Coordinates of N, CA and C in Angstrom, one line a residue:
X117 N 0.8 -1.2 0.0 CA 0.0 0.0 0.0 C 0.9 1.2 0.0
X118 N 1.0 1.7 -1.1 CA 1.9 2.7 -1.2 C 0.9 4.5 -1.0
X119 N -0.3 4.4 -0.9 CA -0.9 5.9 -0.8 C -1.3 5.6 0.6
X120 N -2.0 6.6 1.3 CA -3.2 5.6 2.6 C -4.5 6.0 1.5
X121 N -5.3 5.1 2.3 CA -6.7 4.8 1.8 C -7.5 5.9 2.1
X122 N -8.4 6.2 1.2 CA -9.0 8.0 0.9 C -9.9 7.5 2.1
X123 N -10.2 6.9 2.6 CA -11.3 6.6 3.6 C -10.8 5.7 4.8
X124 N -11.4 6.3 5.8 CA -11.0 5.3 6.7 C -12.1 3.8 7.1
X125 N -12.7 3.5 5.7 CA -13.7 2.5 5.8 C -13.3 2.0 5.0
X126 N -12.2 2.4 4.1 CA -11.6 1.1 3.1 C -11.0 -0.5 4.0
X127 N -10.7 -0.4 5.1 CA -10.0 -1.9 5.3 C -11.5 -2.2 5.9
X128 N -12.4 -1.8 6.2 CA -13.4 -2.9 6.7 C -14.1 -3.2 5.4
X129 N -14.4 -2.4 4.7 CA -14.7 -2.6 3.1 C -14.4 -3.7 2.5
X130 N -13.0 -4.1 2.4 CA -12.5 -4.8 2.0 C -12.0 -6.1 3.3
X131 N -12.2 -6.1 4.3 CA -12.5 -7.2 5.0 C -13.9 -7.9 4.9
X132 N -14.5 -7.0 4.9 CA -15.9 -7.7 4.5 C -16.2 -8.3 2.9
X133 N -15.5 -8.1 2.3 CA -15.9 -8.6 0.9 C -14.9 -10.0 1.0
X134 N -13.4 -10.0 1.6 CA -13.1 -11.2 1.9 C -13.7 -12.3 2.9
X135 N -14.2 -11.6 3.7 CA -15.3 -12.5 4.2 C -15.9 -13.7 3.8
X136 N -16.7 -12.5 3.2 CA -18.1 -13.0 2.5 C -17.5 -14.2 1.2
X137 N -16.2 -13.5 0.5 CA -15.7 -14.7 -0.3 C -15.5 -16.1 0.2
X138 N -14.3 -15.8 1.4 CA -13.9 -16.9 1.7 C -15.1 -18.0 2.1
X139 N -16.6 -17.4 2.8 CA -17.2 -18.5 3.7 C -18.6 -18.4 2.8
X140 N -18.5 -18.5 0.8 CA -18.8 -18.2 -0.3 C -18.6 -19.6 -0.6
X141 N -16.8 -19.8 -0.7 CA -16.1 -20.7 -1.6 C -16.5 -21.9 -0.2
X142 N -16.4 -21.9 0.7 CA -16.4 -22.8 1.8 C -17.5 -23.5 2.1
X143 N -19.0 -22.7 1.5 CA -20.2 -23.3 1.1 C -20.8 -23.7 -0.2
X144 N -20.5 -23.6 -0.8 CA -20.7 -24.0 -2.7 C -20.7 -26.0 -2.8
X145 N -20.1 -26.8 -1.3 CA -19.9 -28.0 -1.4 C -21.6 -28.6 -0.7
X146 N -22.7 -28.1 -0.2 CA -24.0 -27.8 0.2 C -25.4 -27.8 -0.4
X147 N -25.8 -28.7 -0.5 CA -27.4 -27.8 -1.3 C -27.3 -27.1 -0.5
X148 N -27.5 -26.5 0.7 CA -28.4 -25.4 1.6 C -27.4 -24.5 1.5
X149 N -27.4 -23.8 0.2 CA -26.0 -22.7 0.1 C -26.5 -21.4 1.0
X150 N -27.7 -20.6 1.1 CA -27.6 -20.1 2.5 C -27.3 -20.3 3.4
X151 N -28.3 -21.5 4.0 CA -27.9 -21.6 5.6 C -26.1 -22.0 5.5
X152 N -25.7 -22.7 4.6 CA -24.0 -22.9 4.9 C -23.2 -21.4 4.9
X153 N -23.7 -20.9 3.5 CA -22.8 -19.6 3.6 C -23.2 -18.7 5.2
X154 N -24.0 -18.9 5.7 CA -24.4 -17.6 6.7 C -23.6 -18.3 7.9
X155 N -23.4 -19.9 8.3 CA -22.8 -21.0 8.8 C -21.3 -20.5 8.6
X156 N -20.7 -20.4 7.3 CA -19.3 -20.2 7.0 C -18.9 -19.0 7.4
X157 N -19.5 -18.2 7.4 CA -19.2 -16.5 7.5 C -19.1 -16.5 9.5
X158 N -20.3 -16.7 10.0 CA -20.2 -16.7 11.0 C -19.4 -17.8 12.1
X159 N -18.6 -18.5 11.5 CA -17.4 -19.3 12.2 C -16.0 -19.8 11.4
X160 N -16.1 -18.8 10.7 CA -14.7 -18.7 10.0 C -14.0 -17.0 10.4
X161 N -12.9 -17.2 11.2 CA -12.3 -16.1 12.1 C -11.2 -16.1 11.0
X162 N -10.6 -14.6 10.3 CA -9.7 -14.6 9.9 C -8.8 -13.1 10.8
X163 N -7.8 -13.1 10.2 CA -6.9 -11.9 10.2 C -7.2 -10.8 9.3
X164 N -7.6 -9.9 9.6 CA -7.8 -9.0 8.5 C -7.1 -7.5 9.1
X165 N -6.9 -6.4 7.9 CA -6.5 -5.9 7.5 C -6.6 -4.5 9.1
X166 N -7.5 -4.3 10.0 CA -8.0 -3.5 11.2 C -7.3 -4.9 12.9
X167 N -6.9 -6.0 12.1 CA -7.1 -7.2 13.3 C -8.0 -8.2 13.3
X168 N -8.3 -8.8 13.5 CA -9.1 -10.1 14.1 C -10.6 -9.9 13.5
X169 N -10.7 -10.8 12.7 CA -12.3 -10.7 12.3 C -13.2 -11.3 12.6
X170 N -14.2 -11.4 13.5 CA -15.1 -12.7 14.0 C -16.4 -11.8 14.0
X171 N -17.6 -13.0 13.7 CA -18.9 -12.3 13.4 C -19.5 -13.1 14.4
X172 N -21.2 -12.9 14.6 CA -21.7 -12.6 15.6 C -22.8 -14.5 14.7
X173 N -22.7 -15.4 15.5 CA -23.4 -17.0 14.9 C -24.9 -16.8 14.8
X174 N -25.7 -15.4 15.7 CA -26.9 -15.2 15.4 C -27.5 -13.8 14.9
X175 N -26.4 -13.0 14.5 CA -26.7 -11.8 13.8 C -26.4 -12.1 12.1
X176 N -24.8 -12.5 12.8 CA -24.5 -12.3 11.0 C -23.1 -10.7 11.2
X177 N -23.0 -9.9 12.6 CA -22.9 -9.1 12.1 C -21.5 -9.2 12.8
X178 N -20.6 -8.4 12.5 CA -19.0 -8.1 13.3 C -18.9 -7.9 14.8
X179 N -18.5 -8.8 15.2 CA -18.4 -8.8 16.7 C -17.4 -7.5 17.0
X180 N -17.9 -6.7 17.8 CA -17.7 -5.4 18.2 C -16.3 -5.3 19.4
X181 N -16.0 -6.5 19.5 CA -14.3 -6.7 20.1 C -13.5 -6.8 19.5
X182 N -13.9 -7.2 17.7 CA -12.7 -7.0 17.3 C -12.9 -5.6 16.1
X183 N -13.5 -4.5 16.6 CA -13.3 -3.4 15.8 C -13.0 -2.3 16.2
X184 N -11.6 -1.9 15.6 CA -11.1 -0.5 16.4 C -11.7 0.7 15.9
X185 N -12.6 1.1 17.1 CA -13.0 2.2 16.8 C -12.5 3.4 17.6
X186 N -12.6 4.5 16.4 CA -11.5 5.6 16.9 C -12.2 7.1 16.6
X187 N -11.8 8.1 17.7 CA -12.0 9.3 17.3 C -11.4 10.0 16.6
X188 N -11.5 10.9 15.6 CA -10.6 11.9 14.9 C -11.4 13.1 15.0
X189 N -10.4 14.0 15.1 CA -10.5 15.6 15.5 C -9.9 16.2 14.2
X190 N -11.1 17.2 13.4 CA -10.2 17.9 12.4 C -9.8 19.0 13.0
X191 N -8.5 19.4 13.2 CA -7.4 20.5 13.6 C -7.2 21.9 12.9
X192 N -8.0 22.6 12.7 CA -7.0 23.8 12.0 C -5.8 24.1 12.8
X193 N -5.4 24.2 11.8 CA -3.4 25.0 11.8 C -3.4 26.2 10.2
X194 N -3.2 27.0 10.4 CA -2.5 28.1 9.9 C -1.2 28.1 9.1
X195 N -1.0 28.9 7.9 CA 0.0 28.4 7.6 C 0.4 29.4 6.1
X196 N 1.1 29.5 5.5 CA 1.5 30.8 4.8 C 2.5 29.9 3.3
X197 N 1.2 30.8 1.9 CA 1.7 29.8 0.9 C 1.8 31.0 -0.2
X198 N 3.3 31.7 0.1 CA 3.7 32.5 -0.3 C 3.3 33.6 0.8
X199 N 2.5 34.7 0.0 CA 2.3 36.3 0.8 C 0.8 35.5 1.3
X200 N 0.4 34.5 0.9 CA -1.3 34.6 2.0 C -0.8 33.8 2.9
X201 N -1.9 34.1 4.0 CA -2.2 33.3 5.0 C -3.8 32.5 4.3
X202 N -3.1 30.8 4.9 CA -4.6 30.2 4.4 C -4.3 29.3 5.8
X203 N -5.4 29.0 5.9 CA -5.9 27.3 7.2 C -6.1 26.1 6.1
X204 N -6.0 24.9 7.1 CA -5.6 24.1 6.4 C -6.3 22.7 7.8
X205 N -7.1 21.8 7.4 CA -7.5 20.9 8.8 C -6.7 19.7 8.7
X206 N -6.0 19.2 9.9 CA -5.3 18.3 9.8 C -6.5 17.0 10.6
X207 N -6.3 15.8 10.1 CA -6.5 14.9 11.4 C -6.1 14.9 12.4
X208 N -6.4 15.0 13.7 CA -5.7 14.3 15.1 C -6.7 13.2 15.6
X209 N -6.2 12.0 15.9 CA -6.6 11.1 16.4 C -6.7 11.5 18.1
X210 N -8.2 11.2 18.5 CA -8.3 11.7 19.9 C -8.7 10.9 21.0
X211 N -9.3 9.9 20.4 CA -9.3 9.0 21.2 C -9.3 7.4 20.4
X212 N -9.4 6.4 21.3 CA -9.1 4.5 20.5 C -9.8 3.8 21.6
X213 N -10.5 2.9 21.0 CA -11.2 1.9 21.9 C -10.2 0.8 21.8
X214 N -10.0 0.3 23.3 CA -9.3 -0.6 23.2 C -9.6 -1.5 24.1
X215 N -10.0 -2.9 24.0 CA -10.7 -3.7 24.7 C -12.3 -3.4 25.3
X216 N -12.8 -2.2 24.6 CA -14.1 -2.0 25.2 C -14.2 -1.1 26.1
X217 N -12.8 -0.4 25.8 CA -12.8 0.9 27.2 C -12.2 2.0 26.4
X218 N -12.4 3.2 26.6 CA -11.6 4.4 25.4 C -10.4 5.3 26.1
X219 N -9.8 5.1 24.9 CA -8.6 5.8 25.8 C -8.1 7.0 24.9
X220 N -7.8 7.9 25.8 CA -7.9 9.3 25.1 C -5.9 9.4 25.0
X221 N -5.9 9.5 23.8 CA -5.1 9.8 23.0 C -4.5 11.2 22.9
X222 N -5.7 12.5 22.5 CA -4.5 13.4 22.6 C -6.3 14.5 22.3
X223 N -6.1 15.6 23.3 CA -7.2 16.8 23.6 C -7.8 16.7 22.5
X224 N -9.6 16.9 22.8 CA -10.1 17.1 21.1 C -10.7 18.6 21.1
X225 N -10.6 19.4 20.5 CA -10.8 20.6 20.3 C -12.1 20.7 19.5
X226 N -12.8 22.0 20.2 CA -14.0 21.8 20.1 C -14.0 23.5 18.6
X227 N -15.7 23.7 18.2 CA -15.2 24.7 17.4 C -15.0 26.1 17.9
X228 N -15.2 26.3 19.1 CA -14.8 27.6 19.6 C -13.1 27.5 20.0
X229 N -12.6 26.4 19.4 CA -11.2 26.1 19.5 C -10.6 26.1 21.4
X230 N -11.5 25.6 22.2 CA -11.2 25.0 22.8 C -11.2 23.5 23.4
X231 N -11.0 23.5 24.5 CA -11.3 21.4 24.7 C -12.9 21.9 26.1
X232 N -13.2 22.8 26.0 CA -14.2 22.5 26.6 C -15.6 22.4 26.1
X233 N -16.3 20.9 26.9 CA -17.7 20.5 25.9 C -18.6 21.1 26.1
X234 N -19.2 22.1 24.9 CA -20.3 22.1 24.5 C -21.5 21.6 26.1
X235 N -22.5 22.9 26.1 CA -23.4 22.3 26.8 C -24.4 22.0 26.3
X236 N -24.4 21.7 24.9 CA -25.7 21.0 23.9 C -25.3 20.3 23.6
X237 N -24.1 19.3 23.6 CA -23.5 18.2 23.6 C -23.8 16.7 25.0
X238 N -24.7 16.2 24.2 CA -25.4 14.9 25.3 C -24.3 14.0 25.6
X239 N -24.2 13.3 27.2 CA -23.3 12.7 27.2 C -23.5 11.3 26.2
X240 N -22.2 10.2 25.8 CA -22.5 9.7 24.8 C -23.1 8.2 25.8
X241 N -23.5 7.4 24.7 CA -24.1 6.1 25.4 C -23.4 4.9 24.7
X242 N -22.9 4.3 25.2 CA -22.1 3.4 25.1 C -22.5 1.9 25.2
X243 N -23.3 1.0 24.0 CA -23.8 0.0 23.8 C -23.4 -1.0 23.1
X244 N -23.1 -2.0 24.1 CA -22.4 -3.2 23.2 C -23.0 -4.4 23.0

């Protein structure tokens, strides 16, 4: 991978399409190519591209321990290209779930450009 990926939903994108291949090819030996394929998908654990991929035997859907979810903070920074002054938003990563617990990584700035929240900002609810 020589660029990064324009999105940060390209590796699950593409974990899920290997997925669905691999536990595809793994049921095609079946008459009951649904119930096998939905069987294959949901107990075929691979390595993918974010870590560990395992799906849920009665949803169907990504078990939520193995997906790193993350906060990003878009940053203005200032910055001079030539005689103008222009802004320019960088990503900062601000916080990372890690094992089901979040860990804050680095201040997230709010738009009055400081880190203090918003009092029309609900606290958040956290459902696993």
């Amino acid at each position: 991978f020589l660029q990064p990926p324009l999105s940060s939903n390209v590796p699950f994108l593409y974990e899920a399409a290997i997925a669905l291949g691999l536990s595809a090819c793994r049921s095609f030996s079946d008459g009951q190519l649904r119930k096998r394929h939905f069987y294959e998908l949901t107990h075929y654990d691979f390595a993918g591209i974010s870590g560990p991929v395992n799906f849920s035997d009665i949803t169907g859907t990504r078990l939520s321990t193995t997906v790193p979810y993350s906060v990003t903070n878009f940053q203005s920074e200032n910055f001079m290209d030539g005689k103008k002054s222009l802004v320019r938003f960088q990503p900062v990563l601000t916080n990372l779930m890690e094992k089901q617990k979040w860990k804050q990584i680095s201040s997230y700035i709010y738009a009055d450009g400081t880190t203090n929240v918003p009092s029309d900002v609900l606290e958040p609810t956290i459902m696993y």
